[in-house]
Amino acid sequence: SYGLTQPPSVSLAPGKTARITCGGNNIGSYSVHWYQKKPGQAPVLVIYADRDRPSGIPERFSGSNSGNTATLTISRVEAGDEADYYCQIWDSRTDHVQFGGGTRLTVL
Amino acid sequence: EVQLVESGGGLVQPGRSLRLSCAASGFTFDDYAIHWVRQVQGKGLEWVSGISWNSGSIGYGDSVKGRFTISRDNAKNSLYLQMNSLRTEDTAVYYCAKARTTGTWADFADWGQGTLVTVSS
């Protein structure tokens, strides 16, 4: 199956910019979605179709996707952004949905 | 307001069966694809299965294919997951998740709160 690789963790101070990557072979040809997952809560879609934000998601969240890397960028990180973040695609060749392994964002 | 409410989880012995349900409200259920996604405690999200609005397209993750069956009843606004030959590694919180729009398959804009399935002797 298609593999999506994320760094296990990212740590930074409040106010800084977090960049969480999602690597995959020619991932730029896929539509990538990003989810925020906090303990005991359901996942929340924060970016869909590479770079679009659902209503209610702050403008601080943005996305990009090119080549072999998709990136979720969170500007001016806040304590409330601390969570696990997952990238996800649908592989039409295999008709499988694939999640990345997740990245834990820690706000110091 | 979109609501997805899972039920049917619980403790079950290995090799036995369990049926999960997801009751939907707040949107036109039969217009949307809907999926099951699970999370083992301490692990990542894993796609289990998905079904199109008219049940014409169905998919399964490799770890459950041949054991789990997804179905929906549009008249009852409900999604189901029949889980057979359960294994200890199927222990997880199971979420139902709705596609974002009527024209998309697997971008999950709405999620239930999940139901815990524990497979143990």
XYZ file of N, CA and C in Angstrom:
687
model
N 0.843 -1.192 0.000
C 0.000 0.000 0.000
C 0.882 1.248 0.000
N 0.284 2.359 -0.392
C 1.017 3.616 -0.446
C 1.382 4.054 0.963
N 2.643 4.440 1.165
C 3.111 4.822 2.489
C 3.204 6.317 2.661
N 2.762 6.824 3.806
C 2.869 8.234 4.159
C 3.739 8.349 5.408
N 4.780 9.157 5.336
C 5.747 9.261 6.421
C 5.674 10.631 7.083
N 5.445 10.626 8.389
C 5.435 11.855 9.169
C 6.482 11.770 10.269
N 7.062 12.905 10.664
C 7.963 12.875 11.829
C 7.141 12.574 13.074
N 7.677 11.795 14.001
C 6.910 11.440 15.197
C 6.548 12.628 16.067
N 7.413 13.625 16.098
C 7.150 14.748 16.990
C 7.757 16.043 16.468
N 7.111 17.135 16.864
C 7.594 18.486 16.609
C 7.353 19.274 17.892
N 8.372 19.986 18.348
C 8.241 20.781 19.573
C 8.712 22.199 19.288
N 7.982 23.173 19.819
C 8.391 24.557 19.636
C 7.696 25.441 20.648
N 8.183 26.651 20.779
C 7.652 27.607 21.748
C 6.418 28.307 21.190
N 5.582 28.809 22.061
C 4.410 29.570 21.605
C 4.830 30.750 20.739
N 4.011 31.017 19.708
C 4.294 32.134 18.825
C 5.139 31.786 17.632
N 5.776 30.622 17.684
C 6.595 30.183 16.554
C 5.736 29.516 15.480
N 6.384 29.171 14.361
C 5.691 28.520 13.246
C 6.042 27.042 13.195
N 5.011 26.197 13.222
C 5.219 24.751 13.140
C 4.993 24.287 11.706
N 5.893 23.473 11.250
C 5.747 22.858 9.929
C 5.801 21.337 10.091
N 4.708 20.694 9.753
C 4.606 19.241 9.884
C 4.545 18.645 8.487
N 5.476 17.763 8.191
C 5.573 17.223 6.848
C 4.935 15.837 6.726
N 4.573 15.531 5.516
C 3.980 14.236 5.174
C 4.614 13.796 3.860
N 5.469 12.790 3.918
C 6.203 12.359 2.754
C 5.606 11.135 2.082
N 5.620 11.152 0.758
C 5.142 10.008 0.002
C 5.579 10.130 -1.445
N 5.714 9.020 -2.110
C 6.160 9.008 -3.494
C 5.195 9.777 -4.382
N 5.654 10.905 -4.900
C 4.835 11.746 -5.777
C 3.519 12.144 -5.112
N 3.597 12.470 -3.826
C 2.375 12.827 -3.087
C 1.713 14.054 -3.693
N 2.478 14.850 -4.412
C 1.916 16.032 -5.062
C 0.801 15.716 -6.049
N 0.714 14.471 -6.483
C -0.341 14.079 -7.410
C -1.614 13.633 -6.685
N -1.570 13.625 -5.352
C -2.729 13.258 -4.539
C -3.317 14.491 -3.854
N -4.548 14.370 -3.456
C -5.202 15.396 -2.641
C -5.013 15.014 -1.177
N -4.365 15.888 -0.427
C -3.985 15.573 0.944
C -4.875 16.329 1.936
N -5.289 15.619 2.960
C -6.107 16.205 4.018
C -5.376 16.063 5.347
N -5.634 16.984 6.271
C -4.972 16.996 7.562
C -6.004 17.035 8.691
N -5.704 16.274 9.747
C -6.600 16.190 10.905
C -5.827 16.492 12.180
N -6.520 17.139 13.097
C -6.009 17.382 14.440
C -6.727 16.413 15.378
N -5.944 15.730 16.220
C -6.545 14.753 17.132
C -6.026 15.011 18.545
N -6.964 15.355 19.439
C -6.625 15.527 20.841
C -7.132 14.333 21.639
N -6.489 13.993 22.742
C -6.882 12.818 23.529
C -8.345 12.889 23.957
N -9.064 11.803 23.755
C -10.445 11.729 24.187
C -11.434 12.471 23.310
N -10.942 13.031 22.218
C -11.817 13.773 21.311
C -11.775 13.160 19.916
N -12.828 13.428 19.139
C -12.832 12.991 17.750
C -11.852 13.834 16.930
N -11.305 13.270 15.851
C -10.449 14.064 14.966
C -11.213 15.251 14.377
N -10.458 16.277 14.043
C -11.016 17.471 13.413
C -10.265 17.721 12.109
N -11.010 17.907 11.024
C -10.402 18.241 9.734
C -9.925 19.683 9.784
N -8.637 19.916 9.558
C -8.114 21.282 9.607
C -7.716 21.801 8.234
N -7.356 20.902 7.321
C -7.030 21.267 5.946
C -7.553 20.158 5.028
N -8.215 20.526 3.932
C -8.615 19.540 2.938
C -8.113 19.977 1.559
N -7.993 18.986 0.687
C -7.535 19.256 -0.684
C -6.268 20.105 -0.706
N -5.302 19.671 0.046
C -3.953 20.258 0.104
C -3.874 21.566 0.882
N -4.837 22.517 0.658
C -4.609 23.868 1.172
C -5.880 24.600 1.612
N -7.026 23.957 1.531
C -8.272 24.632 1.883
C -8.647 24.400 3.345
N -9.171 25.437 3.984
C -9.564 25.369 5.383
C -11.083 25.256 5.517
N -11.540 24.288 6.307
C -12.990 24.242 6.606
C -13.376 25.487 7.406
N -14.646 25.820 7.354
C -15.106 26.958 8.150
C -14.857 26.687 9.630
N -14.422 27.725 10.325
C -14.154 27.596 11.747
C -12.708 27.287 12.084
N -11.914 26.929 11.098
C -10.491 26.669 11.332
C -9.734 27.985 11.160
N -8.912 28.350 12.137
C -8.202 29.643 12.056
C -7.299 29.746 10.835
N -7.115 30.972 10.374
C -6.236 31.221 9.229
C -4.790 30.852 9.526
N -4.468 30.673 10.794
C -3.104 30.275 11.160
C -2.746 28.898 10.578
N -3.754 28.131 10.224
C -3.523 26.803 9.652
C -3.511 26.913 8.127
N -2.438 26.383 7.520
C -2.354 26.399 6.070
C -1.671 25.123 5.586
N -1.829 24.831 4.301
C -1.243 23.606 3.767
C -0.677 23.814 2.384
N 0.267 22.937 2.035
C 0.847 22.943 0.702
C 1.197 21.513 0.333
N 1.381 21.291 -0.953
C 1.669 19.932 -1.410
C 2.355 19.999 -2.763
N 3.556 19.438 -2.837
C 4.305 19.442 -4.084
C 5.353 18.337 -4.058
N 5.588 17.732 -5.212
C 6.634 16.727 -5.291
C 6.363 15.548 -4.377
N 7.280 15.298 -3.472
C 7.169 14.161 -2.561
C 6.811 14.558 -1.135
N 6.418 15.843 -0.937
C 6.137 16.299 0.426
C 4.919 17.212 0.483
N 4.020 16.892 1.401
C 2.933 17.787 1.771
C 3.255 18.370 3.141
N 2.844 19.616 3.357
C 3.205 20.285 4.602
C 1.995 20.985 5.215
N 1.820 20.768 6.501
C 0.851 21.523 7.294
C 1.640 22.573 8.062
N 1.254 23.825 7.912
C 1.929 24.920 8.605
C 0.965 25.561 9.592
N 1.423 25.702 10.812
C 0.630 26.364 11.847
C 1.428 27.573 12.314
N 0.916 28.763 12.009
C 1.604 29.999 12.382
C 1.195 30.417 13.790
N 2.097 31.100 14.447
C 1.823 31.662 15.791
C 1.192 30.588 16.682
N 1.932 29.543 16.865
C 1.440 28.386 17.616
C 0.992 28.776 19.017
N -0.133 28.178 19.419
C -0.707 28.418 20.752
C -0.744 27.108 21.544
N -0.903 27.224 22.833
C -0.978 26.031 23.675
C -2.122 25.113 23.245
N -3.218 25.702 22.783
C -4.372 24.930 22.351
C -4.162 24.144 21.073
N -3.046 24.384 20.384
C -2.745 23.634 19.160
C -2.055 22.315 19.475
N -1.697 22.114 20.717
C -1.000 20.889 21.098
C -1.924 19.694 20.846
N -1.451 18.771 20.002
C -2.285 17.649 19.559
C -1.456 16.750 18.653
N -2.069 15.645 18.235
C -1.498 14.817 17.177
C -2.104 15.249 15.852
N -1.283 15.305 14.820
C -1.736 15.712 13.495
C -1.469 14.588 12.501
N -2.487 14.300 11.674
C -2.401 13.210 10.714
C -2.673 13.728 9.308
N -1.839 13.283 8.359
C -2.150 13.514 6.961
C -2.908 12.293 6.438
N -3.626 12.501 5.329
C -4.456 11.409 4.801
C -4.703 11.616 3.314
N -4.705 10.531 2.558
C -5.040 10.578 1.138
C -5.999 9.450 0.807
N -6.572 9.553 -0.378
C -7.279 8.429 -0.968
C -6.498 8.026 -2.219
N -6.063 6.751 -2.236
C -5.332 6.240 -3.379
C -6.333 5.591 -4.332
N -6.637 6.264 -5.424
C -7.656 5.763 -6.353
C -7.199 4.496 -7.065
N -5.876 4.261 -7.103
C -5.399 3.064 -7.797
C -5.782 1.802 -7.022
N -5.727 1.886 -5.718
C -6.040 0.732 -4.873
C -7.378 0.883 -4.172
N -7.991 2.080 -4.313
C -9.249 2.389 -3.630
C -9.095 2.280 -2.118
N -7.913 2.617 -1.636
C -7.635 2.589 -0.208
C -7.459 4.001 0.328
N -7.902 4.195 1.546
C -7.642 5.429 2.277
C -6.425 5.186 3.149
N -5.503 6.112 3.138
C -4.260 5.946 3.885
C -4.027 7.129 4.810
N -3.703 6.845 6.064
C -3.290 7.879 7.012
C -1.783 7.802 7.215
N -1.183 8.954 7.466
C 0.179 8.956 7.939
C 0.226 8.487 9.383
N 1.426 8.260 9.875
C 1.580 7.729 11.217
C 1.296 8.719 12.336
N 1.183 9.998 11.971
C 0.867 11.011 12.970
C 2.094 11.723 13.512
N 1.932 12.994 13.824
C 2.974 13.815 14.422
C 2.430 14.482 15.674
N 3.124 14.299 16.777
C 2.703 14.947 18.029
C 3.323 16.334 18.093
N 2.481 17.333 18.130
C 2.936 18.713 18.281
C 2.919 19.092 19.752
N 4.071 19.449 20.262
C 4.200 19.887 21.652
C 4.542 21.361 21.676
N 3.775 22.122 22.414
C 4.045 23.547 22.589
C 4.736 23.717 23.932
N 5.967 24.168 23.876
C 6.816 24.209 25.073
C 6.396 25.298 26.053
N -27.348 20.810 12.610
C -26.034 20.363 13.063
C -25.861 18.876 12.756
N -24.726 18.560 12.132
C -24.431 17.164 11.819
C -24.138 16.403 13.115
N -24.777 15.260 13.256
C -24.505 14.387 14.401
C -24.306 12.958 13.908
N -23.260 12.331 14.421
C -22.985 10.921 14.162
C -22.780 10.262 15.519
N -23.597 9.257 15.798
C -23.543 8.617 17.106
C -23.331 7.113 16.926
N -22.152 6.666 17.351
C -21.827 5.246 17.255
C -22.354 4.480 18.462
N -22.650 3.210 18.240
C -23.072 2.335 19.334
C -22.709 0.900 18.980
N -22.815 0.035 19.969
C -22.586 -1.381 19.727
C -21.252 -1.900 20.203
N -20.379 -1.009 20.672
C -19.089 -1.460 21.159
C -19.219 -2.204 22.474
N -18.127 -2.828 22.882
C -18.130 -3.562 24.133
C -17.037 -4.596 24.169
N -17.117 -5.464 25.167
C -16.129 -6.530 25.344
C -16.608 -7.795 24.633
N -15.718 -8.368 23.835
C -16.072 -9.580 23.089
C -14.852 -10.494 23.058
N -15.106 -11.786 23.038
C -14.003 -12.752 23.015
C -13.420 -12.901 21.607
N -12.165 -13.238 21.528
C -11.564 -13.492 20.201
C -12.335 -14.563 19.442
N -12.499 -14.317 18.145
C -13.221 -15.246 17.297
C -14.709 -14.987 17.199
N -15.224 -14.144 18.125
C -16.657 -13.851 18.103
C -16.957 -12.672 17.185
N -18.232 -12.300 17.144
C -18.696 -11.232 16.256
C -19.300 -10.080 17.043
N -19.355 -8.934 16.380
C -19.941 -7.732 16.963
C -20.434 -6.866 15.814
N -21.541 -6.149 16.058
C -22.065 -5.252 15.026
C -22.126 -3.838 15.574
N -21.428 -2.939 14.910
C -21.471 -1.530 15.274
C -22.512 -0.805 14.436
N -23.080 0.236 15.024
C -24.033 1.089 14.320
C -23.604 2.536 14.444
N -24.007 3.329 13.473
C -23.764 4.776 13.508
C -25.054 5.444 13.066
N -25.684 6.176 13.982
C -26.920 6.885 13.689
C -26.600 8.310 13.280
N -27.113 8.726 12.131
C -26.785 10.037 11.580
C -28.000 10.957 11.603
N -27.727 12.238 11.792
C -28.781 13.242 11.730
C -28.172 14.583 11.371
N -29.027 15.520 10.952
C -28.572 16.862 10.662
C -28.105 17.083 9.238
N -28.219 16.067 8.394
C -27.857 16.202 6.984
C -28.612 15.131 6.196
N -28.573 15.249 4.879
C -29.246 14.278 4.012
C -28.355 13.057 3.881
N -28.613 12.075 4.709
C -27.724 10.927 4.868
C -27.423 10.245 3.548
N -28.433 10.056 2.711
C -28.225 9.264 1.504
C -27.537 10.040 0.381
N -27.008 11.211 0.684
C -26.228 11.962 -0.298
C -24.713 11.784 -0.121
N -24.302 11.159 0.980
C -22.883 11.202 1.353
C -22.267 9.812 1.512
N -20.989 9.725 1.125
C -20.189 8.566 1.494
C -19.877 8.654 2.986
N -19.712 7.502 3.596
C -19.451 7.478 5.029
C -18.539 6.292 5.339
N -17.692 6.440 6.348
C -16.617 5.495 6.590
C -16.526 5.120 8.069
N -15.772 4.049 8.308
C -15.330 3.676 9.642
C -13.819 3.844 9.730
N -13.368 4.501 10.787
C -11.953 4.702 11.068
C -11.728 4.291 12.525
N -10.624 3.639 12.806
C -10.372 3.207 14.177
C -9.026 3.710 14.676
N -8.901 3.705 16.002
C -7.640 4.081 16.628
C -7.372 3.175 17.814
N -6.319 2.416 17.718
C -5.829 1.638 18.846
C -5.215 2.601 19.844
N -5.431 2.369 21.110
C -4.914 3.272 22.134
C -3.401 3.438 21.991
N -2.987 4.686 21.908
C -1.564 4.977 21.788
C -1.011 4.871 20.385
N -1.879 4.511 19.418
C -1.443 4.368 18.035
C -2.154 5.386 17.137
N -1.914 5.309 15.852
C -2.470 6.256 14.910
C -3.843 5.882 14.389
N -4.367 6.739 13.537
C -5.657 6.490 12.906
C -5.491 5.446 11.799
N -6.485 4.578 11.683
C -6.464 3.537 10.651
C -7.820 3.464 9.980
N -7.833 3.583 8.662
C -9.067 3.439 7.900
C -9.508 1.985 7.913
N -10.787 1.776 8.199
C -11.340 0.423 8.269
C -12.148 0.105 7.014
N -13.093 0.997 6.684
C -13.984 0.705 5.567
C -14.762 1.940 5.177
N -15.228 1.992 3.930
C -16.053 3.088 3.468
C -17.117 2.606 2.503
N -18.200 3.380 2.406
C -19.323 3.015 1.541
C -19.889 4.262 0.889
N -20.182 4.181 -0.383
C -20.726 5.327 -1.111
C -22.193 5.530 -0.757
N -22.765 6.617 -1.239
C -24.127 7.003 -0.871
C -25.152 5.937 -1.195
N -24.920 5.215 -2.301
C -25.907 4.221 -2.745
C -25.411 2.790 -2.570
N -24.330 2.634 -1.792
C -23.716 1.323 -1.533
C -23.096 0.709 -2.782
N -22.966 1.509 -3.837
C -22.407 0.983 -5.071
C -20.899 0.834 -5.044
N -20.251 1.559 -4.161
C -18.803 1.484 -4.025
C -18.452 1.234 -2.564
N -17.706 0.190 -2.319
C -17.336 -0.207 -0.957
C -15.853 -0.555 -0.939
N -15.177 -0.153 0.135
C -13.768 -0.489 0.268
C -13.439 -0.906 1.690
N -12.358 -1.691 1.823
C -11.916 -2.178 3.129
C -10.413 -2.057 3.259
N -9.978 -1.803 4.476
C -8.565 -1.868 4.761
C -8.078 -3.307 4.727
N -6.790 -3.474 4.453
C -6.244 -4.821 4.297
C -6.395 -5.666 5.558
N -6.319 -5.033 6.725
C -6.338 -5.795 7.976
C -7.721 -6.337 8.332
N -8.773 -5.849 7.668
C -10.131 -6.300 8.011
C -10.855 -6.957 6.838
N -10.255 -6.872 5.655
C -10.922 -7.403 4.474
C -11.186 -8.896 4.639
N -12.421 -9.299 4.341
C -12.821 -10.697 4.488
C -13.409 -11.020 5.846
N -13.242 -10.126 6.824
C -13.786 -10.359 8.174
C -14.884 -9.357 8.514
N -14.743 -8.117 8.032
C -15.700 -7.058 8.344
C -16.556 -6.767 7.120
N -17.808 -6.363 7.372
C -18.710 -5.979 6.296
C -19.401 -4.668 6.655
N -19.275 -3.704 5.759
C -19.931 -2.414 5.950
C -21.251 -2.411 5.195
N -22.243 -1.729 5.752
C -23.525 -1.582 5.079
C -24.201 -0.316 5.582
N -25.225 0.088 4.899
C -25.988 1.267 5.309
C -27.459 1.052 4.995
N -28.302 1.720 5.777
C -29.746 1.722 5.550
C -30.156 3.186 5.445
N -30.304 3.672 4.235
C -30.610 5.091 4.043
C -31.990 5.456 4.587
N -32.903 4.514 4.630
C -34.233 4.789 5.189
C -34.160 5.033 6.696
N -33.136 4.466 7.328
C -32.972 4.614 8.777
C -31.834 5.553 9.142
N -31.234 6.187 8.139
C -30.105 7.094 8.382
C -29.027 6.422 9.234
N -28.706 5.203 8.883
C -27.788 4.436 9.710
C -26.712 3.722 8.901
N -25.547 3.624 9.514
C -24.385 2.919 8.973
C -24.068 1.776 9.922
N -23.581 0.690 9.353
C -23.279 -0.487 10.168
C -21.897 -1.034 9.834
N -21.338 -1.769 10.803
C -20.110 -2.519 10.567
C -20.263 -3.864 11.260
N -20.392 -4.904 10.467
C -20.445 -6.258 10.988
C -19.022 -6.780 11.086
N -18.603 -7.103 12.298
C -17.232 -7.532 12.534
C -17.231 -8.996 12.965
N -16.675 -9.839 12.142
C -16.601 -11.270 12.431
C -15.151 -11.697 12.683
N -14.990 -12.846 13.261
C -13.659 -13.410 13.525
C -12.748 -12.383 14.177
N -13.249 -11.761 15.224
C -12.508 -10.677 15.861
C -11.209 -11.168 16.485
N -10.213 -10.296 16.428
C -8.881 -10.580 16.962
C -8.549 -9.565 18.037
N -7.599 -9.893 18.873
C -7.207 -8.945 19.919
C -6.722 -7.631 19.317
N -6.107 -7.701 18.159
C -5.598 -6.483 17.524
C -6.695 -5.596 16.928
N -7.931 -6.059 16.963
C -9.051 -5.220 16.554
C -9.531 -4.314 17.691
N -8.959 -4.478 18.868
C -9.304 -3.626 19.999
C -8.949 -2.178 19.679
N -9.955 -1.314 19.712
C -9.749 0.070 19.300
C -11.025 0.873 19.552
N -10.893 2.177 19.435
C -12.067 3.048 19.347
C -12.428 3.157 17.873
N -13.678 2.904 17.571
C -14.172 2.948 16.191
C -15.021 4.202 15.997
N -14.642 4.978 14.988
C -15.358 6.201 14.651
C -16.078 6.036 13.316
N -17.264 6.601 13.194
C -17.820 6.788 11.862
C -17.511 8.216 11.441
N -17.255 8.386 10.160
C -16.812 9.667 9.634
C -17.470 9.909 8.285
N -17.982 11.111 8.106
C -18.741 11.472 6.919
C -17.858 12.253 5.947
N -18.010 11.965 4.661
C -17.296 12.734 3.650
C -17.725 14.205 3.712
N -16.822 15.077 3.295
C -17.062 16.502 3.454
C -18.207 17.002 2.578
N -18.259 16.522 1.336
C -19.320 16.971 0.431
C -19.952 15.770 -0.265
N -21.022 16.050 -0.998
C -21.699 14.974 -1.724
C -20.826 14.454 -2.872
N -19.866 15.234 -3.285
C -19.042 14.833 -4.423
C -17.694 14.258 -4.064
N -17.414 14.161 -2.766
C -16.114 13.632 -2.340
C -16.269 12.275 -1.679
N -15.183 11.541 -1.620
C -15.234 10.169 -1.108
C -14.640 10.074 0.286
N -13.444 10.639 0.466
C -12.742 10.365 1.723
C -11.983 11.575 2.241
N -12.714 12.654 2.461
C -12.181 13.753 3.265
C -13.216 13.943 4.370
N -12.789 13.669 5.604
C -13.751 13.424 6.681
C -13.997 14.687 7.482
N -15.072 15.371 7.155
C -15.369 16.650 7.790
C -16.125 16.487 9.107
N -16.795 15.367 9.283
C -17.606 15.171 10.485
C -17.365 13.771 11.027
N -17.226 13.705 12.347
C -16.901 12.460 13.026
C -17.834 12.253 14.216
N -18.104 10.993 14.518
C -18.759 10.678 15.770
C -17.764 10.716 16.911
N -18.233 10.435 18.106
C -17.361 10.437 19.279
C -16.684 9.090 19.506
N -17.103 8.091 18.762
C -16.437 6.801 18.814
C -17.073 5.822 19.790
N -16.860 4.541 19.508
C -17.307 3.477 20.399
C -16.150 2.505 20.583
N -15.922 2.104 21.820
C -14.773 1.264 22.148
C -15.115 -0.209 21.973
N -14.294 -0.895 21.203
C -14.389 -2.341 21.051
C -13.175 -2.967 21.711
N -13.424 -3.875 22.622
C -12.340 -4.589 23.312
C -12.480 -6.070 23.028
N -11.451 -6.631 22.412
C -11.447 -8.058 22.094
C -10.466 -8.741 23.046
N -11.023 -9.524 23.944
C -10.195 -10.153 24.976
C -10.916 -11.363 25.547
N -10.146 -12.335 25.941
C -10.715 -13.524 26.566
C -10.811 -13.358 28.078
